[in-house]
GROMACS .gro file of C-alpha atoms in nm:
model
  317
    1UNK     CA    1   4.661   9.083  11.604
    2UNK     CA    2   5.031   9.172  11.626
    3UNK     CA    3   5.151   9.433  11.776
    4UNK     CA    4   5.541   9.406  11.874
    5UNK     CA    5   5.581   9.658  11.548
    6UNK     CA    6   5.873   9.919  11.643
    7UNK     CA    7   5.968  10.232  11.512
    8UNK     CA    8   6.189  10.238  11.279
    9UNK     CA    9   6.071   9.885  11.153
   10UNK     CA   10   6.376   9.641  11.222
   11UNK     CA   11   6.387   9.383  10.942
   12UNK     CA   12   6.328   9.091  11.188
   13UNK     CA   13   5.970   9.275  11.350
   14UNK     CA   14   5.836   9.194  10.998
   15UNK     CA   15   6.008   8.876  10.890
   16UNK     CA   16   5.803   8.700  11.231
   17UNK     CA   17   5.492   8.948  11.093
   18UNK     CA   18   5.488   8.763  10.820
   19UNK     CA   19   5.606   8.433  10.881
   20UNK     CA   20   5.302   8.441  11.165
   21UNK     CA   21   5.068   8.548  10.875
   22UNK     CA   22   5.185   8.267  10.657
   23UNK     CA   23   5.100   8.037  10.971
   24UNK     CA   24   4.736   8.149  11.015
   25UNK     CA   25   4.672   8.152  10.684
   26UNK     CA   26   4.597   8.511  10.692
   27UNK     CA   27   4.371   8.675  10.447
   28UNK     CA   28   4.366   8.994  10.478
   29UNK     CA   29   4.602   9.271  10.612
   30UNK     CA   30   4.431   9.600  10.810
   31UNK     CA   31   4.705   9.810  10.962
   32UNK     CA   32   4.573  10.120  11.205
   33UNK     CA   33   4.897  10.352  11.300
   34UNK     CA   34   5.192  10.529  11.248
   35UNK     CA   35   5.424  10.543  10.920
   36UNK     CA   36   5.582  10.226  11.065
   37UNK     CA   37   5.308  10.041  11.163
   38UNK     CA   38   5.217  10.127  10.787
   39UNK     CA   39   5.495  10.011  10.605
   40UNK     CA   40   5.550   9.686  10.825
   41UNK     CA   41   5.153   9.618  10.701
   42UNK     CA   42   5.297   9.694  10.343
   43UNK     CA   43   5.596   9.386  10.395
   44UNK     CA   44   5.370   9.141  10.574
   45UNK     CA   45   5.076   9.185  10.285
   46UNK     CA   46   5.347   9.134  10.048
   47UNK     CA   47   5.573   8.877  10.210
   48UNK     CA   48   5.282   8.654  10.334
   49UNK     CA   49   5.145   8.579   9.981
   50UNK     CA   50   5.479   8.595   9.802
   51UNK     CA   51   5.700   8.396  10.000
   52UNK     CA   52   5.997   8.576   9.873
   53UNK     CA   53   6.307   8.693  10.138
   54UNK     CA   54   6.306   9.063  10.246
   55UNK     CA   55   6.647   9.062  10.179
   56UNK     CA   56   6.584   9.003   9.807
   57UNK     CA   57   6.348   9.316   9.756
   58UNK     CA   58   6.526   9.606   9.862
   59UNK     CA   59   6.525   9.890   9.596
   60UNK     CA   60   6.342   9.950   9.303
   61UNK     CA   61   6.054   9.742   9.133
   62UNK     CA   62   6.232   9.411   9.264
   63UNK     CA   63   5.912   9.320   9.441
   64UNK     CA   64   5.672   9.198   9.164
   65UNK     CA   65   5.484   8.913   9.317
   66UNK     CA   66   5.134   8.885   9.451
   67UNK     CA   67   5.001   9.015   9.802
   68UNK     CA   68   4.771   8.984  10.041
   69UNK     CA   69   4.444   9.260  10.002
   70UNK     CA   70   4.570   9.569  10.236
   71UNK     CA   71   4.385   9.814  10.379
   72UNK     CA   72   4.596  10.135  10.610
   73UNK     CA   73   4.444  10.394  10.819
   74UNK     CA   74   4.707  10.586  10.919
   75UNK     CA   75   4.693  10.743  11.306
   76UNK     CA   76   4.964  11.038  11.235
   77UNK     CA   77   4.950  11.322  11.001
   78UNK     CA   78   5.294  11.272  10.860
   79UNK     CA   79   5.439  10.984  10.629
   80UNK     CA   80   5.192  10.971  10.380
   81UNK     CA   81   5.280  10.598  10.393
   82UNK     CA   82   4.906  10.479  10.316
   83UNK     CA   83   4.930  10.625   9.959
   84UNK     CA   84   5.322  10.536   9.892
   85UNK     CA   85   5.448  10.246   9.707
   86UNK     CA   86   5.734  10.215   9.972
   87UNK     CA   87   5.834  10.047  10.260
   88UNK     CA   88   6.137  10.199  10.484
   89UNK     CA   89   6.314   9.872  10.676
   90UNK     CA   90   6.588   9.882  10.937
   91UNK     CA   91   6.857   9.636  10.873
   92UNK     CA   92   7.071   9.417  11.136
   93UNK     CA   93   7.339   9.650  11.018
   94UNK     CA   94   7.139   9.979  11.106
   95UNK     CA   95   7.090  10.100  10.761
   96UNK     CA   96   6.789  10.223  10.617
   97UNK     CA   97   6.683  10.043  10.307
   98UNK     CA   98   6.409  10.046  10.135
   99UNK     CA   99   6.170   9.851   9.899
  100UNK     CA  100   5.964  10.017   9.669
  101UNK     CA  101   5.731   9.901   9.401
  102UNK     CA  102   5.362   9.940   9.275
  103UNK     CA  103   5.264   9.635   9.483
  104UNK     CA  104   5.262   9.805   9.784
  105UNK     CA  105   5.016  10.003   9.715
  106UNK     CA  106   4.700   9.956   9.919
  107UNK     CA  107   4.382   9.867   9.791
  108UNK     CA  108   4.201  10.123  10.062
  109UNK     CA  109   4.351  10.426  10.254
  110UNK     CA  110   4.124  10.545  10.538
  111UNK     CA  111   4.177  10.898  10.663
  112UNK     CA  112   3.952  10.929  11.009
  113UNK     CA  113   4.114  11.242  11.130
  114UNK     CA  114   3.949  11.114  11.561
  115UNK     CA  115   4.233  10.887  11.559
  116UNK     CA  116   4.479  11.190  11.567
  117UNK     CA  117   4.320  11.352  11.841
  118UNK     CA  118   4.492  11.213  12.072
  119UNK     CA  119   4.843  11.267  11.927
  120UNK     CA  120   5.034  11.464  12.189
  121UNK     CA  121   5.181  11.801  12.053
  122UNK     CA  122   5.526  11.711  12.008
  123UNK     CA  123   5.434  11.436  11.764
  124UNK     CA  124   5.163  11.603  11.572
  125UNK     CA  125   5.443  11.876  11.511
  126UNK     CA  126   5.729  11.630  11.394
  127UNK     CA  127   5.510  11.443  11.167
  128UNK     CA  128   5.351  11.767  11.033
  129UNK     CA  129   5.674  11.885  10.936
  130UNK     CA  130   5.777  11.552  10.776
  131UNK     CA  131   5.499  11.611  10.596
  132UNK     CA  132   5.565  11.951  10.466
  133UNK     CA  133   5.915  11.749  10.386
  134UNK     CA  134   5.734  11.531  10.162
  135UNK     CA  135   5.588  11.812   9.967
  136UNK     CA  136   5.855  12.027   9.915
  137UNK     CA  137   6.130  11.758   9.825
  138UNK     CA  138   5.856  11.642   9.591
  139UNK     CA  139   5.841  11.995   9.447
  140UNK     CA  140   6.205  12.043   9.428
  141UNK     CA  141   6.296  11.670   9.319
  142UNK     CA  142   6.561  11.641   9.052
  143UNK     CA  143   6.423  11.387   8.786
  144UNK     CA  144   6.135  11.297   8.844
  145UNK     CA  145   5.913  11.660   8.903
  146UNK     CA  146   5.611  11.650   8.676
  147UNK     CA  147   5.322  11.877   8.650
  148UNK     CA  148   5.066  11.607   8.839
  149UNK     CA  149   5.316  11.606   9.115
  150UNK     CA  150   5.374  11.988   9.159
  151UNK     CA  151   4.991  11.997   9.212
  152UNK     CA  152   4.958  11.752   9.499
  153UNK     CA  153   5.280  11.884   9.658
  154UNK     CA  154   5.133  12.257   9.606
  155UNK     CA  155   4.779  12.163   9.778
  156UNK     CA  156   4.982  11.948  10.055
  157UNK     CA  157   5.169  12.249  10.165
  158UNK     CA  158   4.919  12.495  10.162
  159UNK     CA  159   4.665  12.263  10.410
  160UNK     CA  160   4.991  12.171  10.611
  161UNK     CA  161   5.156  12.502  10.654
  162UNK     CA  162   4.783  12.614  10.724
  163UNK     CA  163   4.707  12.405  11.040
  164UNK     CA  164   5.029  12.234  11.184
  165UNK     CA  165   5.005  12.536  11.436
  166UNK     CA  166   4.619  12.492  11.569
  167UNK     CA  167   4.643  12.079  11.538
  168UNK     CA  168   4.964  12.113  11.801
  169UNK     CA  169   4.765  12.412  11.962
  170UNK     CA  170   4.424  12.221  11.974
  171UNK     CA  171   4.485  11.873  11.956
  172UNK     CA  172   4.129  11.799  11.931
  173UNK     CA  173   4.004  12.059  11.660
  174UNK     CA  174   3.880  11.796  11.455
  175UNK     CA  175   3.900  12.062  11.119
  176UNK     CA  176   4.292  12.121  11.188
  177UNK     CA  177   4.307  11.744  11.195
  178UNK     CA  178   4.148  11.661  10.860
  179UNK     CA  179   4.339  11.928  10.693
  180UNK     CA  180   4.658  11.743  10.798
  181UNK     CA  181   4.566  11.416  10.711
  182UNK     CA  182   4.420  11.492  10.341
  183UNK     CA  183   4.734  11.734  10.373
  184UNK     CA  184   4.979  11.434  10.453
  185UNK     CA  185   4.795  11.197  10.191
  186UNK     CA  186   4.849  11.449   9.911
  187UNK     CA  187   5.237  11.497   9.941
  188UNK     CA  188   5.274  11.129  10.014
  189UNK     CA  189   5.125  11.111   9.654
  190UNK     CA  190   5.331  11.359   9.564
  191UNK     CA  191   5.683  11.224   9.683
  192UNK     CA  192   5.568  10.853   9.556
  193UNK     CA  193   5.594  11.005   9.216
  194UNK     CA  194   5.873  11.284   9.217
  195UNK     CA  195   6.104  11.136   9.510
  196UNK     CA  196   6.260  11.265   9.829
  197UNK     CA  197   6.592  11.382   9.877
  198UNK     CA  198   6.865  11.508  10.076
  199UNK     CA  199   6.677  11.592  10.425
  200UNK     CA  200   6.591  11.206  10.401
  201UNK     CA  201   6.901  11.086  10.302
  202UNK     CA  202   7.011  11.260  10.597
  203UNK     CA  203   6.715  11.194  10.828
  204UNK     CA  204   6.775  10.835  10.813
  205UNK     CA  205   7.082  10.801  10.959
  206UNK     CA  206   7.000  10.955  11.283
  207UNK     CA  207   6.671  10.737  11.287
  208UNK     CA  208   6.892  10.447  11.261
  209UNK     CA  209   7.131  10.499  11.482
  210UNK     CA  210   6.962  10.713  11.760
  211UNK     CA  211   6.657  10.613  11.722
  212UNK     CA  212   6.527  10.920  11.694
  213UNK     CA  213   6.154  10.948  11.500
  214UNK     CA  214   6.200  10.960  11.172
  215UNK     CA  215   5.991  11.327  11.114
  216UNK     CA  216   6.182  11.495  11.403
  217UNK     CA  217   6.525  11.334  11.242
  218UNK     CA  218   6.340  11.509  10.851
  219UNK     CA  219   6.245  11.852  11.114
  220UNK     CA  220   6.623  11.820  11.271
  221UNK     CA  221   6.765  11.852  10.883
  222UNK     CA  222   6.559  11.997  10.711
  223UNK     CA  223   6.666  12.390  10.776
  224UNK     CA  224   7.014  12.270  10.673
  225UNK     CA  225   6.912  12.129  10.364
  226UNK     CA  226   6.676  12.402  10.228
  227UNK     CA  227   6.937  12.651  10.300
  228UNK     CA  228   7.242  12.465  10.117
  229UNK     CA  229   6.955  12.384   9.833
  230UNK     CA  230   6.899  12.731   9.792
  231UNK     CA  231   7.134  12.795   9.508
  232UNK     CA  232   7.000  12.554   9.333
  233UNK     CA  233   6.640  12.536   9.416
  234UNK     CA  234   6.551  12.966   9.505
  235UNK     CA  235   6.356  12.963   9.194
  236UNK     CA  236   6.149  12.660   9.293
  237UNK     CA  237   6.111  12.783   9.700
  238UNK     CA  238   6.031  13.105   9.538
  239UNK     CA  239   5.738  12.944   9.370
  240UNK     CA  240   5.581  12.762   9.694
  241UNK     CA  241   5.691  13.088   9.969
  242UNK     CA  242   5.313  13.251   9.902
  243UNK     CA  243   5.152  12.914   9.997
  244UNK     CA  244   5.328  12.943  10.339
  245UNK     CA  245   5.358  13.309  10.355
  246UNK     CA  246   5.121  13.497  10.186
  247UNK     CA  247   5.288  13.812  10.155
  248UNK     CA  248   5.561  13.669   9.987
  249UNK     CA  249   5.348  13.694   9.663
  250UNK     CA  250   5.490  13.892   9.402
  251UNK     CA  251   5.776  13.904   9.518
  252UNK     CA  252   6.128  13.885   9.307
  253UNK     CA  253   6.251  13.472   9.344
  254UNK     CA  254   6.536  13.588   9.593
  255UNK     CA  255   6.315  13.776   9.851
  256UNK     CA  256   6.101  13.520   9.778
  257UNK     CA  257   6.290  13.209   9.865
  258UNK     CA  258   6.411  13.380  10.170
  259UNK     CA  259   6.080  13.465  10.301
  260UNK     CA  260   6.002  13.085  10.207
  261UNK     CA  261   6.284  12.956  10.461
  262UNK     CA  262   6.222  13.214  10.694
  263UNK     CA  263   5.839  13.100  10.752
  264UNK     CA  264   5.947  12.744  10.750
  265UNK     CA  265   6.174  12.848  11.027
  266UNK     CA  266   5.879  12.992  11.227
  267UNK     CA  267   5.663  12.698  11.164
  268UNK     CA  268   5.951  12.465  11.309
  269UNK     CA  269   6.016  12.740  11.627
  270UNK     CA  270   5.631  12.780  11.710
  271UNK     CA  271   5.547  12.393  11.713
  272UNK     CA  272   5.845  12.359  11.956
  273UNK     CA  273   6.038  12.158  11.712
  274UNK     CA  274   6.433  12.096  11.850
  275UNK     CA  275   6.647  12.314  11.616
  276UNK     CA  276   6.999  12.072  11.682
  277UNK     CA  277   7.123  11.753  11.681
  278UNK     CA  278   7.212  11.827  12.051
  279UNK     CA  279   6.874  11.862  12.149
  280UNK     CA  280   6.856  11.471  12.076
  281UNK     CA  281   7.176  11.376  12.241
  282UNK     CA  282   7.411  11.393  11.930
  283UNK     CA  283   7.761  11.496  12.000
  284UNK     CA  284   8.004  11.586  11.747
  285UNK     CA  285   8.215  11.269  11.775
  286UNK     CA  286   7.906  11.112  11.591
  287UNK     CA  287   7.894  11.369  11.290
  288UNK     CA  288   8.160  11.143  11.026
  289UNK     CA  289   7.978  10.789  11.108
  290UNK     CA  290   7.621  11.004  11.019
  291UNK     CA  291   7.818  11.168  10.701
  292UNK     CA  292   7.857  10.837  10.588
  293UNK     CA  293   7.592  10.660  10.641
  294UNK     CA  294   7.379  10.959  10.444
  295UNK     CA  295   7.626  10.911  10.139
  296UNK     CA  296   7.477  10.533  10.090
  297UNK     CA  297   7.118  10.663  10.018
  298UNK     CA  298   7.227  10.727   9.687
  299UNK     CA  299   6.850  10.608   9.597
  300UNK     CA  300   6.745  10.958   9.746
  301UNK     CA  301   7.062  11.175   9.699
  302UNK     CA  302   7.021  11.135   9.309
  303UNK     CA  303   6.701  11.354   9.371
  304UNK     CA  304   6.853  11.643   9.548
  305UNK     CA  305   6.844  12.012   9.410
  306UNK     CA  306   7.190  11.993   9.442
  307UNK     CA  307   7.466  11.753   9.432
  308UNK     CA  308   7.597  11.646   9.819
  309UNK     CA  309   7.921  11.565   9.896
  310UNK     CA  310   8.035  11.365  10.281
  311UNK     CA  311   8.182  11.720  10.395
  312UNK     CA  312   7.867  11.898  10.271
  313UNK     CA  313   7.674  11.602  10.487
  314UNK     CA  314   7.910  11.665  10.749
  315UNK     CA  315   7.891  12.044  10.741
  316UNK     CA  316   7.463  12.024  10.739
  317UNK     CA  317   7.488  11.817  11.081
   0.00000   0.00000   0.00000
């Protein structure tokens, strides 16, 4: 057992994962948890059986040795991280970096929706709306939106925006809770093939440095993001505002897309989400440093709707 895994994952919690892996000549790797309980599984699996460096891994398909068998059963509704070829690490340096490739892909996701029931509210909300993050950054994702993608993203958002309310409400309405889970699986399959974007590229930062959770830091953003998207994406928010609002259907793209951020809005006030950085005790003299740390996840930026700039960072905080 080990269980000294941190939010957040600092690069050092799963270098001594793995190294004490290595040690007992571990066979198998069964992670039950959160996203980062998740993705620290994901490293050890890999890093156990590979002996390669962390440090040598980050990005794209750099990982491409053998692993450990894996099995994840996630405990929150919200990173999709048991269907997701990708692992987010914190560095010494309080980046975010991450490592993605096929081999992180589990041989066997679980989804037991009694191991949510005791999430308290406030969690079940923030990793609900990361969730509905997943899916529509998937949706709206720059180069890499495909047909398959749109469909998981589309089915995510629907269960999600369907049952966020009564699994914060309820915590132990066991139908709410499967609905989230297969909700949060689907747009985790969705966003491991048509990437995230801005709200994560500007998520991370405050996960980093504030250590704030990393869906509430996606929840904290994610208004400001749709809303500067919105030139570019209205068609696409058009598109998904009946799943969350049903009388948005029909409707011309602009009224559409409006009634699309306006229901995401009420989704984020009735789950008791924090609507500013203040709420979290961010003050303005830490707005540049979180400007520039979001303009160095150029992996997720490329994906955005619409191009970012530091003073459009800077003006979204």
């Amino acid at each position: 057992v080990y269980d000294e895994v941190l939010a957040d994952p600092p690069s050092p919690v799963i270098e001594a994962a793995a190294a004490r892996a290595r040690s007992e000549g571990t066979e198998l790797v069964l992670s039950i948890g959160g996203g980062s309980a998740l993705d620290t599984a994901k490293l050890v699996a890999y890093l156990a059986k590979s002996d390669e460096r962390l440090d040598d891994i980050y990005g794209v398909g750099l990982a491409k040795g053998e692993r450990l068998p894996l099995v994840l059963v996630p405990t929150t509704a919200g990173t999709g991280s048991e269907v997701t070829p990708i692992s987010i690490v914190t560095t010494p340096t309080t980046e975010k970096k991450g490592v993605v490739s096929p081999k992180l892909l589990p041989d066997w996701a679980v989804l037991d929706p009694a191991l949510t029931t005791g999430l308290p509210a406030h969690v079940t909300a923030a990793t609900g709306i990361d969730a509905m993050v997943h899916a529509i950054e998937a949706y709206t994702s720059k180069h890499k939106k495909n047909p398959i993608s749109d469909q998981l993203a589309r089915q995510a958002l629907t269960l999600l925006a369907a049952n966020v309310r009564t699994a914060c409400r309820e915590p132990a309405n066991i139908e709410a809770r499967s609905a989230m889970l297969l909700g949060s699986m689907l747009a985790g399959m969705a966003f491991a093939n048509a990437p995230v974007a801005a709200v994560h590229a500007l998520a991370y930062p405050i996960g980093a440095l504030f250590h704030v959770p990393h869906g509430l830091s996606n929840a904290l953003v994610l208004m400001g993001v749709v809303r500067f998207n919105l030139p570019e994406a209205e068609a696409l928010y058009g598109e998904l505002a009946p799943l969350i609002e049903p009388e948005a259907t029909g409707l011309e793209a602009n009224e559409a897309a409006r009634r699309f951020i306006e229901a995401l809005e009420s989704i984020c006030r009735d789950c008791a989400v924090p609507s500013s950085l203040a709420e979290v005790g961010i003050g303005e003299a830490d707005l540049p440093r979180l400007a520039t740390d979001a303009m160095k996840q150029t992996r997720l930026l490329v994906n955005n709707p619409r191009e970012v700039t530091y003073d459009d960072a800077f003006a979204i905080y």
